Amino acid sequence: EADIYQTPRYLVIGTGKKITLECSQTMGHDKMYWYQQDPGMELHLIHYSYGVNSTEKGDLSSESTVSRIRTEHFPLTLESARPSHTSQYLCASSERSDNGGYTFGSGTRLTVV
Amino acid sequence: AQSVTQLDSQVPVFEEAPVELRCNYSSSVSVYLFWYVQYPNQGLQLLLKYLSGSTLVKGINGFEAEFNKSQTSFHLRKPSVHISDTAEYFCAVSGAGGYQKVTFGTGTKLQVIP
């Protein structure tokens, strides 16, 4: 079944730790995205990729980095987590044309203590 | 630049009653419009989309939306809601064509009351 997977679903981590949020999709989509979601706020785009070896920063300033070495895999890394990074992180993918809208993963809820 | 406004942050409605969730957008170019639903502890799921053609768009779970270019609106409607429709609903807009940025609204929480 074509889908998009995010792990872990929940993560509580101490300040200063390095973490990687995983995102994989089985649909062969060219485009992938990372969004940050906070209650009552619009989704903020933090990173996106239009294909292998292509990554761009989004609208929201972020201290995270991403990589796209394989089409299906788009991990997000925080080198040194801070309490301000506490949020829900959503990964999404879409076909090249975007006509179909986005397919979202179930999200990773990150808490930095 | 484009923007999306969802005026209602919360909408309570009784089961089997009709509901309308409002969405207004602004954009200087032709647009694609989307509605997504997010159930608790889940990601967003595409409900329906408007790309071109008929202004009345039907989606999953009995929802429909009407594109009104003159009023720059894309309101979501359902004639009779169920408890299972309790969720948060997000309107989104992008410029028409590929490689266009998508802007999401702040969401409307639909609470269906038994």
Short mmCIF file of C-alpha atoms in Angstrom, two decimals:
data_model
loop_
_atom_site.label_atom_id
_atom_site.label_comp_id
_atom_site.label_asym_id
_atom_site.label_seq_id
_atom_site.Cartn_x
_atom_site.Cartn_y
_atom_site.Cartn_z
CA GLU A 1 0.00 0.00 0.00
CA ALA A 2 1.40 3.39 -1.00
CA ASP A 3 1.95 5.52 2.03
CA ILE A 4 4.23 7.90 3.92
CA TYR A 5 5.77 6.90 7.22
CA GLN A 6 7.19 9.00 10.03
CA THR A 7 9.16 7.72 13.00
CA PRO A 8 9.15 8.13 15.88
CA ARG A 9 5.53 9.19 16.56
CA TYR A 10 6.46 10.72 19.93
CA LEU A 11 9.85 11.78 21.25
CA VAL A 12 10.90 13.39 24.52
CA ILE A 13 14.51 14.44 24.55
CA GLY A 14 16.85 16.56 26.63
CA THR A 15 18.26 19.93 25.61
CA GLY A 16 21.41 19.74 23.54
CA LYS A 17 20.79 16.29 22.13
CA LYS A 18 21.05 15.54 18.41
CA ILE A 19 17.95 13.97 16.88
CA THR A 20 16.83 12.75 13.47
CA LEU A 21 13.17 12.52 12.49
CA GLU A 22 12.61 9.92 9.81
CA CYS A 23 10.27 10.20 6.83
CA SER A 24 9.84 7.65 4.04
CA GLN A 25 7.31 7.37 1.23
CA THR A 26 6.52 4.48 -1.07
CA MET A 27 4.72 6.42 -3.81
CA GLY A 28 7.75 7.49 -5.81
CA HIS A 29 6.85 11.15 -5.32
CA ASP A 30 9.45 13.64 -6.47
CA LYS A 31 8.56 16.35 -3.97
CA MET A 32 8.82 16.09 -0.20
CA TYR A 33 8.22 18.62 2.57
CA TRP A 34 8.65 19.17 6.27
CA TYR A 35 6.10 21.29 8.12
CA GLN A 36 5.99 22.48 11.70
CA GLN A 37 2.54 22.56 13.29
CA ASP A 38 1.61 24.33 16.51
CA PRO A 39 -1.94 24.62 17.95
CA GLY A 40 -3.97 27.45 16.43
CA MET A 41 -1.27 28.32 13.93
CA GLU A 42 -0.98 27.72 10.24
CA LEU A 43 1.37 25.01 9.09
CA HIS A 44 4.84 26.42 8.52
CA LEU A 45 7.06 25.03 5.79
CA ILE A 46 10.59 24.49 7.13
CA HIS A 47 12.22 22.43 4.36
CA TYR A 48 11.37 21.00 0.96
CA SER A 49 12.92 18.94 -1.79
CA TYR A 50 12.03 18.61 -5.45
CA GLY A 51 14.12 15.51 -5.98
CA VAL A 52 17.30 13.65 -5.10
CA ASN A 53 20.13 15.97 -3.99
CA SER A 54 17.72 18.94 -4.01
CA THR A 55 16.87 20.63 -0.70
CA GLU A 56 15.66 24.13 0.14
CA LYS A 57 14.77 26.04 3.27
CA GLY A 58 11.14 27.02 3.67
CA ASP A 59 9.46 30.10 5.06
CA LEU A 60 10.06 29.42 8.72
CA SER A 61 13.58 29.90 9.98
CA SER A 62 14.75 26.61 11.34
CA GLU A 63 17.92 25.29 12.92
CA SER A 64 17.29 21.89 11.40
CA THR A 65 18.83 20.36 8.30
CA VAL A 66 17.56 17.81 5.78
CA SER A 67 19.00 15.48 3.18
CA ARG A 68 17.57 13.73 0.10
CA ILE A 69 19.92 10.99 -0.96
CA ARG A 70 17.14 8.65 -2.07
CA THR A 71 13.77 9.53 -3.58
CA GLU A 72 11.84 7.78 -0.85
CA HIS A 73 13.73 9.12 2.18
CA PHE A 74 13.75 12.68 3.60
CA PRO A 75 15.11 12.79 7.17
CA LEU A 76 15.20 15.95 9.28
CA THR A 77 18.04 16.49 11.79
CA LEU A 78 18.33 18.82 14.76
CA GLU A 79 22.00 19.05 15.79
CA SER A 80 21.24 20.48 19.24
CA ALA A 81 17.66 20.34 20.44
CA ARG A 82 16.20 23.25 22.43
CA PRO A 83 12.86 23.70 24.22
CA SER A 84 11.82 26.10 21.43
CA HIS A 85 11.91 23.12 19.06
CA THR A 86 9.01 21.51 20.91
CA SER A 87 6.32 21.07 18.27
CA GLN A 88 4.65 18.62 15.90
CA TYR A 89 6.59 17.91 12.72
CA LEU A 90 4.69 16.74 9.64
CA CYS A 91 6.28 15.20 6.57
CA ALA A 92 4.44 15.30 3.23
CA SER A 93 5.01 14.35 -0.37
CA SER A 94 3.45 15.18 -3.71
CA GLU A 95 3.68 14.37 -7.37
CA ARG A 96 5.63 16.72 -9.61
CA SER A 97 2.51 18.53 -10.81
CA ASP A 98 1.03 19.14 -7.32
CA ASN A 99 -2.43 18.64 -8.84
CA GLY A 100 -3.13 15.84 -6.44
CA GLY A 101 -2.39 17.74 -3.30
CA TYR A 102 -0.14 16.46 -0.56
CA THR A 103 0.03 13.10 1.21
CA PHE A 104 0.95 13.58 4.85
CA GLY A 105 2.55 11.29 7.36
CA SER A 106 1.09 10.88 10.85
CA GLY A 107 3.59 13.29 12.35
CA THR A 108 6.24 13.29 15.06
CA ARG A 109 5.40 15.09 18.27
CA LEU A 110 8.69 16.33 19.72
CA THR A 111 9.12 17.57 23.27
CA VAL A 112 12.47 19.01 24.32
CA VAL A 113 12.94 19.27 28.08
CA ALA B 1 1.91 36.71 -2.15
CA GLN B 2 -1.07 34.57 -1.22
CA SER B 3 -2.95 34.03 2.02
CA VAL B 4 -5.75 31.96 3.46
CA THR B 5 -8.22 33.03 6.13
CA GLN B 6 -10.34 30.63 8.10
CA LEU B 7 -12.48 32.95 10.17
CA ASP B 8 -13.89 30.34 12.53
CA SER B 9 -11.44 28.64 14.85
CA GLN B 10 -14.15 26.38 16.28
CA VAL B 11 -17.56 25.33 14.97
CA PRO B 12 -19.90 23.32 17.21
CA VAL B 13 -22.79 21.61 15.44
CA PHE B 14 -25.34 19.00 16.42
CA GLU B 15 -25.22 15.57 14.85
CA GLU B 16 -27.22 15.31 11.59
CA ALA B 17 -27.28 19.10 11.19
CA PRO B 18 -25.67 20.80 8.17
CA VAL B 19 -22.35 22.59 8.50
CA GLU B 20 -20.35 25.16 6.55
CA LEU B 21 -16.70 25.88 7.24
CA ARG B 22 -15.55 29.14 5.73
CA CYS B 23 -12.39 29.79 3.79
CA ASN B 24 -11.33 32.98 2.02
CA TYR B 25 -8.12 33.39 0.10
CA SER B 26 -6.15 36.11 -1.60
CA SER B 27 -3.86 35.64 -4.56
CA SER B 28 -2.75 37.61 -7.58
CA VAL B 29 -2.64 34.55 -9.82
CA SER B 30 -4.85 31.60 -10.73
CA VAL B 31 -5.10 29.18 -7.85
CA TYR B 32 -5.57 25.61 -6.83
CA LEU B 33 -7.61 25.16 -3.65
CA PHE B 34 -7.67 22.28 -1.19
CA TRP B 35 -9.39 21.17 1.97
CA TYR B 36 -7.65 18.77 4.36
CA VAL B 37 -8.93 17.03 7.49
CA GLN B 38 -6.83 16.16 10.53
CA TYR B 39 -8.09 13.67 13.08
CA PRO B 40 -6.50 13.68 16.57
CA ASN B 41 -2.90 12.49 16.59
CA GLN B 42 -2.87 12.07 12.82
CA GLY B 43 -1.45 13.87 9.81
CA LEU B 44 -3.58 15.78 7.34
CA GLN B 45 -5.70 13.91 4.78
CA LEU B 46 -6.89 15.43 1.51
CA LEU B 47 -10.68 15.89 1.47
CA LEU B 48 -11.13 17.57 -1.90
CA LYS B 49 -9.46 19.89 -4.36
CA TYR B 50 -10.35 22.50 -6.96
CA LEU B 51 -8.03 22.78 -9.94
CA SER B 52 -10.29 24.08 -12.72
CA GLY B 53 -13.67 23.46 -14.32
CA SER B 54 -16.82 22.99 -12.28
CA THR B 55 -16.90 25.29 -9.27
CA LEU B 56 -18.68 22.68 -7.13
CA VAL B 57 -16.26 20.05 -5.99
CA LYS B 58 -17.23 16.83 -4.25
CA GLY B 59 -14.86 15.05 -1.91
CA ILE B 60 -14.68 12.12 0.44
CA ASN B 61 -16.95 11.50 3.43
CA GLY B 62 -19.86 13.43 1.86
CA PHE B 63 -18.14 16.83 1.89
CA GLU B 64 -18.31 19.34 -0.93
CA ALA B 65 -16.95 22.82 -1.54
CA GLU B 66 -17.78 25.63 -3.90
CA PHE B 67 -15.20 27.86 -5.53
CA ASN B 68 -16.41 31.45 -5.80
CA LYS B 69 -13.89 33.53 -7.70
CA SER B 70 -15.68 36.87 -7.24
CA GLN B 71 -15.80 36.42 -3.48
CA THR B 72 -12.43 34.61 -3.34
CA SER B 73 -13.99 31.93 -1.21
CA PHE B 74 -13.88 28.15 -1.04
CA HIS B 75 -16.33 27.16 1.70
CA LEU B 76 -16.67 23.53 2.78
CA ARG B 77 -20.13 22.07 3.37
CA LYS B 78 -21.77 18.88 4.50
CA PRO B 79 -25.57 18.46 4.61
CA SER B 80 -25.61 16.14 7.64
CA VAL B 81 -22.65 15.65 9.96
CA HIS B 82 -21.76 12.59 12.00
CA ILE B 83 -19.84 12.22 15.24
CA SER B 84 -16.96 10.81 13.20
CA ASP B 85 -16.60 14.17 11.42
CA THR B 86 -15.21 15.71 14.60
CA ALA B 87 -11.75 16.86 13.50
CA GLU B 88 -9.78 19.90 12.45
CA TYR B 89 -10.18 21.13 8.88
CA PHE B 90 -7.55 23.09 6.97
CA CYS B 91 -8.03 25.12 3.81
CA ALA B 92 -5.01 25.56 1.54
CA VAL B 93 -4.19 27.53 -1.61
CA SER B 94 -1.41 27.32 -4.15
CA GLY B 95 -0.67 29.05 -7.41
CA ALA B 96 -1.84 27.06 -10.42
CA GLY B 97 0.85 24.98 -12.08
CA GLY B 98 3.77 23.03 -10.75
CA TYR B 99 6.38 24.15 -8.23
CA GLN B 100 4.05 26.62 -6.52
CA LYS B 101 4.11 27.33 -2.82
CA VAL B 102 1.16 26.04 -0.77
CA THR B 103 -0.25 28.23 2.01
CA PHE B 104 -2.38 26.66 4.74
CA GLY B 105 -5.00 28.32 6.90
CA THR B 106 -4.96 28.14 10.69
CA GLY B 107 -7.63 25.44 10.78
CA THR B 108 -11.23 25.13 12.01
CA LYS B 109 -12.10 22.62 14.70
CA LEU B 110 -15.43 21.00 13.97
CA GLN B 111 -17.07 19.60 17.09
CA VAL B 112 -20.09 17.42 16.42
CA ILE B 113 -22.41 17.27 19.42
CA PRO B 114 -24.47 14.08 19.94
#
